Amino acid sequence: MTLRLRKIRSLVNCLMLFPVIAAFSPSGARAEEISVTQYGQSLYGLPYAVALEKGLFKKAGIDITGILSSGGGGTTVRNILASPTPYGEVAVSAALAAQRQGLDVVIVNVGTRSVAESSVVTMPNSGIKTVADLVGKKVAITSPKGVSEMLLMMVLEAKGIDPNKVTRVASGGYVNSLTMLEQGAVSAAALIEPLSIIRKDKYATVYKTGDVLKPMTTSVGITTRKFAKESPDKLRAIIAGRRAGVDALYADPAGAAKILERDFKLTPAVAKEAVDNMIRPKMWSEGNFNQAELDRMIDGLRLIGEVNGPVDWSTLIDLSYLPADLKGK
């Protein structure tokens, strides 16, 4: 009976010790998930997919095991704030809106810096060849005050055309815009890669936005000030892991295209063209900030009424979590 009691006590002690052992063992380390706007749909998230595939987050010191996706804007911000690891990549407009609402957010790195993935298309027989041909026409955008409307207005302004001379029609999404175009409800439609590549044989390109507009900061990495203060090493590891993903992407575009093909469910040809198109304009930033590119985005947001007056970046940006060699860039 005594021997049996000893065995039971030994088993109980082992069970009690297991959570402690697991907590300090590598296999028991808590996995982390972060959020990226429109992950799996837009090209913003490719560096994260590359970093996951190559184990670059682990090498940087954090075990990121998953990327949460959302439709963007406030939804992505809310996902970030509700996460145990509150870091994510969002549009600049979403970060500014969160600040205006008094939410505890801080921008810690740049995500993307190009609008090369954007374009405006028309039907092949429409007769629309240039930006000027859009005057007096209806153009489908995804939503009022959204990125597609902003970029259309910036292109019109850059070409000296009054944006009020082009009617913007909100469709609710890029696929919806194409349906409206095919049905004759609009004369042209704003589009984005990779969808524009997938359907390129059906439409004529009026212009590629990146051929008209200079680079601008389109997405940024954000977190909460509380997380940044309490877990600075984790935050630095996330930024470093993403940066390593960007470097790997540029070093091996063909390998990145294969990851894009698999994770975003694209054909090999579409994935390769999508990556090649974004390699040339250096769409993905290593994370450093560029004042001119930030200001161009703000100019665009002013056009659609998302920003009024000056933006005090010093209250929203914290450079201290960037790798040392990027802080001075």
mmCIF file of N, CA, C and O in Angstrom, residues 97-158:
data_model
loop_
_atom_site.group_PDB
_atom_site.id
_atom_site.type_symbol
_atom_site.label_atom_id
_atom_site.label_comp_id
_atom_site.label_asym_id
_atom_site.label_seq_id
_atom_site.Cartn_x
_atom_site.Cartn_y
_atom_site.Cartn_z
ATOM 1 N N ALA A 97 -6.361 57.278 -38.489
ATOM 2 C CA ALA A 97 -7.723 57.248 -37.948
ATOM 3 C C ALA A 97 -7.722 56.720 -36.520
ATOM 4 O O ALA A 97 -8.458 57.217 -35.659
ATOM 5 N N ALA A 98 -6.895 55.705 -36.264
ATOM 6 C CA ALA A 98 -6.806 55.145 -34.910
ATOM 7 C C ALA A 98 -6.295 56.190 -33.930
ATOM 8 O O ALA A 98 -6.776 56.289 -32.789
ATOM 9 N N GLN A 99 -5.321 56.982 -34.354
ATOM 10 C CA GLN A 99 -4.801 58.040 -33.482
ATOM 11 C C GLN A 99 -5.879 59.079 -33.191
ATOM 12 O O GLN A 99 -6.035 59.517 -32.033
ATOM 13 N N ARG A 100 -6.645 59.469 -34.221
ATOM 14 C CA ARG A 100 -7.701 60.462 -34.033
ATOM 15 C C ARG A 100 -8.754 59.975 -33.047
ATOM 16 O O ARG A 100 -9.360 60.760 -32.320
ATOM 17 N N GLN A 101 -8.954 58.657 -33.020
ATOM 18 C CA GLN A 101 -9.949 58.073 -32.115
ATOM 19 C C GLN A 101 -9.415 57.891 -30.698
ATOM 20 O O GLN A 101 -10.124 57.418 -29.820
ATOM 21 N N GLY A 102 -8.147 58.275 -30.498
ATOM 22 C CA GLY A 102 -7.564 58.170 -29.168
ATOM 23 C C GLY A 102 -7.093 56.779 -28.800
ATOM 24 O O GLY A 102 -6.862 56.486 -27.620
ATOM 25 N N LEU A 103 -6.918 55.899 -29.790
ATOM 26 C CA LEU A 103 -6.478 54.537 -29.517
ATOM 27 C C LEU A 103 -4.965 54.510 -29.252
ATOM 28 O O LEU A 103 -4.216 55.339 -29.757
ATOM 29 N N ASP A 104 -4.553 53.522 -28.488
ATOM 30 C CA ASP A 104 -3.153 53.416 -28.059
ATOM 31 C C ASP A 104 -2.309 52.770 -29.147
ATOM 32 O O ASP A 104 -1.961 51.592 -29.076
ATOM 33 N N VAL A 105 -1.993 53.537 -30.210
ATOM 34 C CA VAL A 105 -1.196 52.977 -31.304
ATOM 35 C C VAL A 105 0.018 53.842 -31.568
ATOM 36 O O VAL A 105 0.014 55.055 -31.338
ATOM 37 N N VAL A 106 1.069 53.207 -32.068
ATOM 38 C CA VAL A 106 2.280 53.902 -32.472
ATOM 39 C C VAL A 106 2.815 53.223 -33.728
ATOM 40 O O VAL A 106 2.744 51.990 -33.861
ATOM 41 N N ILE A 107 3.302 54.017 -34.687
ATOM 42 C CA ILE A 107 3.890 53.486 -35.910
ATOM 43 C C ILE A 107 5.360 53.194 -35.654
ATOM 44 O O ILE A 107 6.088 54.064 -35.176
ATOM 45 N N VAL A 108 5.803 51.971 -35.981
ATOM 46 C CA VAL A 108 7.181 51.580 -35.657
ATOM 47 C C VAL A 108 8.027 51.221 -36.878
ATOM 48 O O VAL A 108 9.244 51.087 -36.767
ATOM 49 N N ASN A 109 7.407 51.034 -38.025
ATOM 50 C CA ASN A 109 8.168 50.760 -39.249
ATOM 51 C C ASN A 109 7.299 50.997 -40.466
ATOM 52 O O ASN A 109 6.065 51.054 -40.365
ATOM 53 N N VAL A 110 7.947 51.155 -41.614
ATOM 54 C CA VAL A 110 7.226 51.296 -42.879
ATOM 55 C C VAL A 110 7.048 49.914 -43.496
ATOM 56 O O VAL A 110 7.940 49.058 -43.401
ATOM 57 N N GLY A 111 5.900 49.690 -44.130
ATOM 58 C CA GLY A 111 5.642 48.422 -44.806
ATOM 59 C C GLY A 111 5.905 48.520 -46.295
ATOM 60 O O GLY A 111 6.884 47.996 -46.813
ATOM 61 N N THR A 112 5.023 49.217 -46.999
ATOM 62 C CA THR A 112 5.152 49.350 -48.450
ATOM 63 C C THR A 112 5.256 50.819 -48.840
ATOM 64 O O THR A 112 4.775 51.698 -48.138
ATOM 65 N N ARG A 113 5.874 51.044 -50.014
ATOM 66 C CA ARG A 113 6.208 52.420 -50.403
ATOM 67 C C ARG A 113 6.000 52.661 -51.897
ATOM 68 O O ARG A 113 6.707 53.449 -52.514
ATOM 69 N N SER A 114 5.050 51.992 -52.481
ATOM 70 C CA SER A 114 4.824 52.152 -53.912
ATOM 71 C C SER A 114 3.354 51.954 -54.224
ATOM 72 O O SER A 114 2.647 51.233 -53.512
ATOM 73 N N VAL A 115 2.896 52.608 -55.283
ATOM 74 C CA VAL A 115 1.522 52.407 -55.758
ATOM 75 C C VAL A 115 1.549 51.704 -57.116
ATOM 76 O O VAL A 115 0.605 51.781 -57.892
ATOM 77 N N ALA A 116 2.637 50.999 -57.378
ATOM 78 C CA ALA A 116 2.821 50.350 -58.675
ATOM 79 C C ALA A 116 1.813 49.230 -58.927
ATOM 80 O O ALA A 116 1.598 48.837 -60.081
ATOM 81 N N GLU A 117 1.199 48.705 -57.865
ATOM 82 C CA GLU A 117 0.239 47.617 -58.053
ATOM 83 C C GLU A 117 -1.126 48.118 -58.515
ATOM 84 O O GLU A 117 -2.012 47.346 -58.868
ATOM 85 N N SER A 118 -1.310 49.437 -58.518
ATOM 86 C CA SER A 118 -2.597 50.036 -58.861
ATOM 87 C C SER A 118 -2.651 50.461 -60.327
ATOM 88 O O SER A 118 -1.638 50.851 -60.914
ATOM 89 N N SER A 119 -3.837 50.399 -60.902
ATOM 90 C CA SER A 119 -4.019 50.831 -62.298
ATOM 91 C C SER A 119 -5.488 51.179 -62.528
ATOM 92 O O SER A 119 -6.338 50.944 -61.666
ATOM 93 N N VAL A 120 -5.768 51.738 -63.691
ATOM 94 C CA VAL A 120 -7.143 51.960 -64.131
ATOM 95 C C VAL A 120 -7.295 51.299 -65.492
ATOM 96 O O VAL A 120 -6.442 51.484 -66.376
ATOM 97 N N VAL A 121 -8.345 50.510 -65.646
ATOM 98 C CA VAL A 121 -8.553 49.762 -66.886
ATOM 99 C C VAL A 121 -9.893 50.118 -67.508
ATOM 100 O O VAL A 121 -10.777 50.679 -66.865
ATOM 101 N N THR A 122 -10.024 49.781 -68.778
ATOM 102 C CA THR A 122 -11.262 50.007 -69.514
ATOM 103 C C THR A 122 -11.495 48.826 -70.450
ATOM 104 O O THR A 122 -10.641 47.932 -70.562
ATOM 105 N N MET A 123 -12.623 48.816 -71.134
ATOM 106 C CA MET A 123 -12.862 47.772 -72.122
ATOM 107 C C MET A 123 -12.046 48.073 -73.381
ATOM 108 O O MET A 123 -11.837 49.242 -73.722
ATOM 109 N N PRO A 124 -11.586 47.043 -74.070
ATOM 110 C CA PRO A 124 -10.698 47.245 -75.235
ATOM 111 C C PRO A 124 -11.281 48.161 -76.311
ATOM 112 O O PRO A 124 -10.546 48.855 -77.000
ATOM 113 N N ASN A 125 -12.606 48.186 -76.468
ATOM 114 C CA ASN A 125 -13.228 48.976 -77.544
ATOM 115 C C ASN A 125 -13.813 50.294 -77.044
ATOM 116 O O ASN A 125 -14.625 50.919 -77.737
ATOM 117 N N SER A 126 -13.398 50.758 -75.853
ATOM 118 C CA SER A 126 -14.017 51.949 -75.258
ATOM 119 C C SER A 126 -13.561 53.252 -75.901
ATOM 120 O O SER A 126 -14.238 54.275 -75.790
ATOM 121 N N GLY A 127 -12.397 53.243 -76.519
ATOM 122 C CA GLY A 127 -11.850 54.475 -77.081
ATOM 123 C C GLY A 127 -11.092 55.314 -76.075
ATOM 124 O O GLY A 127 -10.544 56.370 -76.409
ATOM 125 N N ILE A 128 -11.033 54.867 -74.824
ATOM 126 C CA ILE A 128 -10.299 55.594 -73.775
ATOM 127 C C ILE A 128 -8.842 55.146 -73.815
ATOM 128 O O ILE A 128 -8.533 53.979 -73.594
ATOM 129 N N LYS A 129 -7.948 56.085 -74.088
ATOM 130 C CA LYS A 129 -6.527 55.762 -74.231
ATOM 131 C C LYS A 129 -5.653 56.442 -73.179
ATOM 132 O O LYS A 129 -4.588 55.929 -72.837
ATOM 133 N N THR A 130 -6.087 57.614 -72.704
ATOM 134 C CA THR A 130 -5.268 58.398 -71.786
ATOM 135 C C THR A 130 -6.087 58.859 -70.588
ATOM 136 O O THR A 130 -7.330 58.734 -70.575
ATOM 137 N N VAL A 131 -5.414 59.450 -69.622
ATOM 138 C CA VAL A 131 -6.091 59.988 -68.437
ATOM 139 C C VAL A 131 -7.090 61.062 -68.852
ATOM 140 O O VAL A 131 -8.207 61.136 -68.328
ATOM 141 N N ALA A 132 -6.711 61.896 -69.809
ATOM 142 C CA ALA A 132 -7.585 62.980 -70.261
ATOM 143 C C ALA A 132 -8.909 62.455 -70.820
ATOM 144 O O ALA A 132 -9.948 63.135 -70.747
ATOM 145 N N ASP A 133 -8.900 61.245 -71.360
ATOM 146 C CA ASP A 133 -10.114 60.661 -71.931
ATOM 147 C C ASP A 133 -11.145 60.294 -70.869
ATOM 148 O O ASP A 133 -12.292 59.975 -71.203
ATOM 149 N N LEU A 134 -10.745 60.335 -69.593
ATOM 150 C CA LEU A 134 -11.676 60.009 -68.511
ATOM 151 C C LEU A 134 -12.604 61.176 -68.166
ATOM 152 O O LEU A 134 -13.603 60.989 -67.460
ATOM 153 N N VAL A 135 -12.282 62.365 -68.638
ATOM 154 C CA VAL A 135 -13.104 63.539 -68.351
ATOM 155 C C VAL A 135 -14.529 63.313 -68.876
ATOM 156 O O VAL A 135 -14.730 62.896 -70.027
ATOM 157 N N GLY A 136 -15.496 63.566 -67.997
ATOM 158 C CA GLY A 136 -16.892 63.375 -68.368
ATOM 159 C C GLY A 136 -17.369 61.939 -68.262
ATOM 160 O O GLY A 136 -18.533 61.637 -68.566
ATOM 161 N N LYS A 137 -16.483 61.028 -67.828
ATOM 162 C CA LYS A 137 -16.820 59.601 -67.735
ATOM 163 C C LYS A 137 -17.027 59.170 -66.278
ATOM 164 O O LYS A 137 -16.667 59.881 -65.336
ATOM 165 N N LYS A 138 -17.583 57.969 -66.119
ATOM 166 C CA LYS A 138 -17.731 57.357 -64.796
ATOM 167 C C LYS A 138 -16.629 56.323 -64.592
ATOM 168 O O LYS A 138 -16.389 55.494 -65.478
ATOM 169 N N VAL A 139 -15.988 56.386 -63.425
ATOM 170 C CA VAL A 139 -14.919 55.444 -63.092
ATOM 171 C C VAL A 139 -15.278 54.744 -61.794
ATOM 172 O O VAL A 139 -15.611 55.401 -60.787
ATOM 173 N N ALA A 140 -15.215 53.418 -61.788
ATOM 174 C CA ALA A 140 -15.541 52.645 -60.590
ATOM 175 C C ALA A 140 -14.360 52.653 -59.619
ATOM 176 O O ALA A 140 -13.224 52.389 -60.000
ATOM 177 N N ILE A 141 -14.651 52.968 -58.355
ATOM 178 C CA ILE A 141 -13.694 52.852 -57.257
ATOM 179 C C ILE A 141 -14.278 51.860 -56.253
ATOM 180 O O ILE A 141 -15.452 51.491 -56.364
ATOM 181 N N THR A 142 -13.498 51.424 -55.290
ATOM 182 C CA THR A 142 -14.038 50.444 -54.346
ATOM 183 C C THR A 142 -14.966 51.084 -53.326
ATOM 184 O O THR A 142 -16.052 50.597 -53.051
ATOM 185 N N SER A 143 -14.545 52.217 -52.736
ATOM 186 C CA SER A 143 -15.358 52.871 -51.706
ATOM 187 C C SER A 143 -14.995 54.345 -51.602
ATOM 188 O O SER A 143 -13.861 54.735 -51.923
ATOM 189 N N PRO A 144 -15.930 55.180 -51.171
ATOM 190 C CA PRO A 144 -15.626 56.600 -50.993
ATOM 191 C C PRO A 144 -14.516 56.784 -49.958
ATOM 192 O O PRO A 144 -14.491 56.091 -48.938
ATOM 193 N N LYS A 145 -13.591 57.680 -50.244
ATOM 194 C CA LYS A 145 -12.474 57.980 -49.358
ATOM 195 C C LYS A 145 -11.520 56.797 -49.181
ATOM 196 O O LYS A 145 -10.721 56.769 -48.250
ATOM 197 N N GLY A 146 -11.615 55.825 -50.070
ATOM 198 C CA GLY A 146 -10.704 54.686 -50.032
ATOM 199 C C GLY A 146 -9.459 54.957 -50.862
ATOM 200 O O GLY A 146 -9.339 55.983 -51.538
ATOM 201 N N VAL A 147 -8.520 54.008 -50.832
ATOM 202 C CA VAL A 147 -7.257 54.175 -51.552
ATOM 203 C C VAL A 147 -7.481 54.312 -53.054
ATOM 204 O O VAL A 147 -6.835 55.127 -53.718
ATOM 205 N N SER A 148 -8.417 53.543 -53.604
ATOM 206 C CA SER A 148 -8.627 53.605 -55.053
ATOM 207 C C SER A 148 -9.113 54.987 -55.482
ATOM 208 O O SER A 148 -8.694 55.511 -56.525
ATOM 209 N N GLU A 149 -9.994 55.597 -54.685
ATOM 210 C CA GLU A 149 -10.450 56.956 -55.016
ATOM 211 C C GLU A 149 -9.309 57.960 -54.856
ATOM 212 O O GLU A 149 -9.119 58.851 -55.692
ATOM 213 N N MET A 150 -8.542 57.814 -53.785
ATOM 214 C CA MET A 150 -7.434 58.732 -53.541
ATOM 215 C C MET A 150 -6.431 58.719 -54.686
ATOM 216 O O MET A 150 -6.026 59.780 -55.181
ATOM 217 N N LEU A 151 -6.036 57.527 -55.123
ATOM 218 C CA LEU A 151 -5.035 57.430 -56.187
ATOM 219 C C LEU A 151 -5.572 57.967 -57.512
ATOM 220 O O LEU A 151 -4.847 58.608 -58.273
ATOM 221 N N LEU A 152 -6.839 57.715 -57.793
ATOM 222 C CA LEU A 152 -7.450 58.260 -59.008
ATOM 223 C C LEU A 152 -7.403 59.787 -58.968
ATOM 224 O O LEU A 152 -7.009 60.438 -59.956
ATOM 225 N N MET A 153 -7.764 60.388 -57.845
ATOM 226 C CA MET A 153 -7.762 61.843 -57.725
ATOM 227 C C MET A 153 -6.350 62.411 -57.798
ATOM 228 O O MET A 153 -6.127 63.483 -58.388
ATOM 229 N N MET A 154 -5.376 61.698 -57.244
ATOM 230 C CA MET A 154 -3.984 62.157 -57.315
ATOM 231 C C MET A 154 -3.467 62.134 -58.751
ATOM 232 O O MET A 154 -2.744 63.044 -59.171
ATOM 233 N N VAL A 155 -3.837 61.108 -59.504
ATOM 234 C CA VAL A 155 -3.412 61.014 -60.901
ATOM 235 C C VAL A 155 -4.048 62.142 -61.717
ATOM 236 O O VAL A 155 -3.382 62.805 -62.527
ATOM 237 N N LEU A 156 -5.336 62.376 -61.498
ATOM 238 C CA LEU A 156 -6.022 63.458 -62.216
ATOM 239 C C LEU A 156 -5.362 64.800 -61.915
ATOM 240 O O LEU A 156 -5.104 65.603 -62.816
ATOM 241 N N GLU A 157 -5.069 65.031 -60.645
ATOM 242 C CA GLU A 157 -4.423 66.288 -60.249
ATOM 243 C C GLU A 157 -3.033 66.402 -60.879
ATOM 244 O O GLU A 157 -2.643 67.474 -61.346
ATOM 245 N N ALA A 158 -2.286 65.291 -60.884
ATOM 246 C CA ALA A 158 -0.939 65.307 -61.469
ATOM 247 C C ALA A 158 -0.974 65.630 -62.962
ATOM 248 O O ALA A 158 -0.031 66.211 -63.500
#
